[in-house]
C-alpha positions as CSV (number, residue, x, y, z in Angstrom):
1,M,-16.7,40.8,8.1
2,G,-16.5,37.2,9.3
3,H,-13.6,35.1,10.4
4,R,-13.7,33.2,7.0
5,E,-12.8,36.4,5.2
6,D,-10.5,37.4,8.1
7,L,-8.4,34.8,7.3
8,I,-8.3,35.2,3.7
9,Q,-7.5,38.7,4.0
10,R,-4.8,37.9,6.9
11,S,-3.2,35.5,4.3
12,I,-3.1,37.7,1.1
13,P,0.0,39.8,2.1
14,F,1.6,36.8,3.2
15,L,1.0,35.2,-0.1
16,Q,2.3,38.3,-2.0
17,E,5.4,38.0,-0.1
18,V,6.1,34.6,-1.1
19,K,4.3,34.3,-4.6
20,D,7.4,33.9,-6.1
21,M,9.7,31.3,-3.7
22,T,9.8,27.9,-4.3
23,P,8.6,25.5,-1.5
24,G,11.1,23.2,-0.1
25,A,13.7,22.6,2.8
26,D,15.0,26.1,2.6
27,M,12.0,28.0,2.2
28,E,10.9,25.7,5.5
29,K,13.5,26.8,7.4
30,W,12.8,30.8,6.5
31,L,9.0,30.2,7.3
32,N,9.8,28.5,10.9
33,K,12.1,31.1,11.6
34,K,10.3,34.3,10.2
35,Y,6.6,33.2,11.0
36,G,6.8,30.5,13.5
37,E,4.7,29.8,16.4
38,N,5.6,33.6,18.4
39,S,4.9,35.2,15.2
40,E,1.5,37.5,14.6
41,L,1.2,35.9,11.5
42,Y,1.0,32.5,12.9
43,K,-0.9,33.4,16.0
44,D,-3.7,35.1,13.7
45,L,-3.7,32.1,11.4
46,A,-4.0,29.5,14.1
47,R,-6.7,31.6,15.9
48,L,-9.0,32.1,12.8
49,I,-8.1,28.7,11.4
50,K,-9.4,27.0,15.1
51,L,-12.7,29.5,14.8
52,G,-13.6,28.1,11.4
53,V,-13.4,24.6,12.5
54,K,-15.4,25.5,16.1
55,E,-17.9,27.6,13.6
56,G,-18.1,24.8,10.7
57,W,-16.6,26.7,7.8
58,A,-13.4,24.7,7.9
59,A,-12.1,21.0,7.5
60,N,-16.0,20.4,7.5
61,Q,-16.2,17.4,4.8
62,E,-15.4,14.2,6.0
63,V,-12.6,12.7,4.0
64,D,-12.9,9.5,6.2
65,G,-14.9,9.7,9.4
66,P,-15.1,12.6,11.4
67,N,-11.0,12.4,12.6
68,Y,-10.0,13.0,8.9
69,R,-11.8,16.1,7.6
70,R,-10.6,18.9,5.1
71,S,-12.5,22.0,3.1
72,R,-11.2,24.1,0.2
73,I,-11.6,27.8,2.0
74,L,-10.6,29.7,-1.3
75,E,-9.9,28.8,-4.9
76,P,-7.0,30.3,-6.7
77,S,-7.5,33.5,-8.2
78,P,-5.4,36.5,-9.1
79,E,-6.7,38.4,-5.4
80,S,-4.6,35.4,-3.7
81,F,-2.0,35.2,-6.1
82,H,-3.3,32.0,-7.5
83,F,-2.8,29.9,-4.2
84,S,-5.9,28.3,-2.9
85,I,-6.4,27.8,0.9
86,T,-7.3,24.4,2.3
87,A,-8.0,23.2,5.9
88,V,-7.3,19.5,7.1
89,Y,-8.3,18.4,10.6
90,M,-6.8,15.3,11.7
91,D,-6.7,13.6,15.0
92,S,-4.7,10.5,15.6
93,K,-7.1,9.3,18.3
94,D,-8.8,7.8,15.2
95,P,-9.6,4.2,15.3
96,K,-7.9,3.6,11.9
97,R,-4.6,4.8,13.6
98,F,-1.4,2.7,13.7
99,K,1.6,2.2,16.0
100,D,5.0,3.8,13.9
101,K,8.5,2.4,15.3
102,H,8.4,4.4,18.1
103,D,4.9,3.0,19.4
104,D,3.0,6.6,18.8
105,D,-0.6,6.2,17.7
106,V,-0.6,7.8,13.9
107,L,-3.4,8.3,11.8
108,R,-2.1,8.2,8.0
109,G,-4.3,10.5,5.7
110,Q,-4.7,9.9,1.8
111,Y,-1.5,9.5,-0.6
112,H,-1.3,12.8,-2.6
113,G,1.3,14.9,-4.6
114,H,2.1,18.6,-4.8
115,P,2.7,19.4,-8.2
116,Y,4.0,22.6,-7.3
117,G,4.6,22.4,-3.8
118,E,2.9,23.4,-0.8
119,L,3.0,25.5,2.1
120,N,1.5,24.0,5.4
121,V,0.7,25.9,8.6
122,V,0.5,23.2,11.2
123,I,-1.6,24.0,14.3
124,P,-1.8,21.7,17.1
125,I,-5.1,21.8,18.9
126,D,-3.7,19.2,21.4
127,E,-0.6,20.0,23.2
128,G,2.3,17.6,21.7
129,A,0.6,17.0,18.3
130,E,2.2,17.0,15.2
131,L,2.3,16.7,11.3
132,K,4.7,14.9,9.8
133,G,6.3,16.9,6.7
134,L,9.1,15.9,4.5
135,Q,11.5,17.2,6.6
136,G,10.8,15.2,9.7
137,W,7.8,15.7,12.5
138,Q,6.4,19.2,12.7
139,G,4.7,20.7,15.9
140,P,3.4,24.2,15.7
141,G,5.0,26.0,12.7
142,W,5.5,25.4,9.1
143,T,6.3,22.4,6.6
144,A,7.2,23.1,2.8
145,P,6.8,20.2,0.6
146,D,8.9,20.2,-2.8
147,P,7.5,20.6,-6.3
148,G,7.0,17.4,-7.3
149,S,6.9,15.7,-3.7
150,R,4.6,12.9,-2.5
151,H,4.0,11.5,0.7
152,Y,1.0,10.3,3.1
153,P,0.1,13.2,5.6
154,E,0.5,11.6,9.2
155,V,-0.7,12.9,12.4
156,R,0.2,11.8,16.0
157,G,-0.1,13.0,19.6
158,G,-3.8,14.0,18.9
159,A,-5.4,16.6,16.6
160,V,-3.8,18.7,14.3
161,I,-5.2,21.6,11.6
162,A,-3.1,21.8,8.8
163,L,-3.9,25.2,7.1
164,F,-2.1,24.9,3.5
165,Y,-1.5,27.1,0.7
166,L,-1.1,25.8,-2.8
167,P,0.4,27.2,-6.2
168,A,-2.5,27.4,-8.6
169,G,-4.4,25.1,-6.4
170,R,-2.6,22.0,-7.4
171,I,-2.7,18.8,-5.6
172,S,-3.1,15.3,-6.9
173,Y,-4.6,12.2,-5.4
174,D,-4.0,10.5,-8.7
175,F,-0.6,8.6,-8.2
176,E,-0.5,5.2,-6.7
177,A,1.2,4.8,-3.0
178,P,4.1,2.8,-2.4
179,K,3.5,-0.7,-1.5
């Protein structure tokens, strides 16, 4: 069994556990408490997705240059309780970054929405790198955007891999971004 299949198989019991939960702030707190960076699940997922990026089967399709890439690892299926698995690699050292109000370099990705929410494992590659979730900046841990939420994914402090699980595989890039 390869590392890609290991990641899928490691995800299945987790997806079975959360299949009837609703993403949002309460679930995000629960995920960070139960499956935070010191948990075996987080450590296994982080190790496997880092191997995936290194081996070229995860986050291997450029969205906007080599520092903003993603890939679908698994389409939703009965085996995955109808969640998809996707990986995104974002590095704020990209020349398209901007300075936020705290003078941090930030890379902003494509504006999108989560019709059924999202469960997102945040795996920093560079120490101190963070992903902006709907509850604020998140280092190693989880974000869980609510169903119907929309945002720009943003990264600061270096490179981050976001490993995310989408109910029914639903994500939409068809929304007009706010001006």
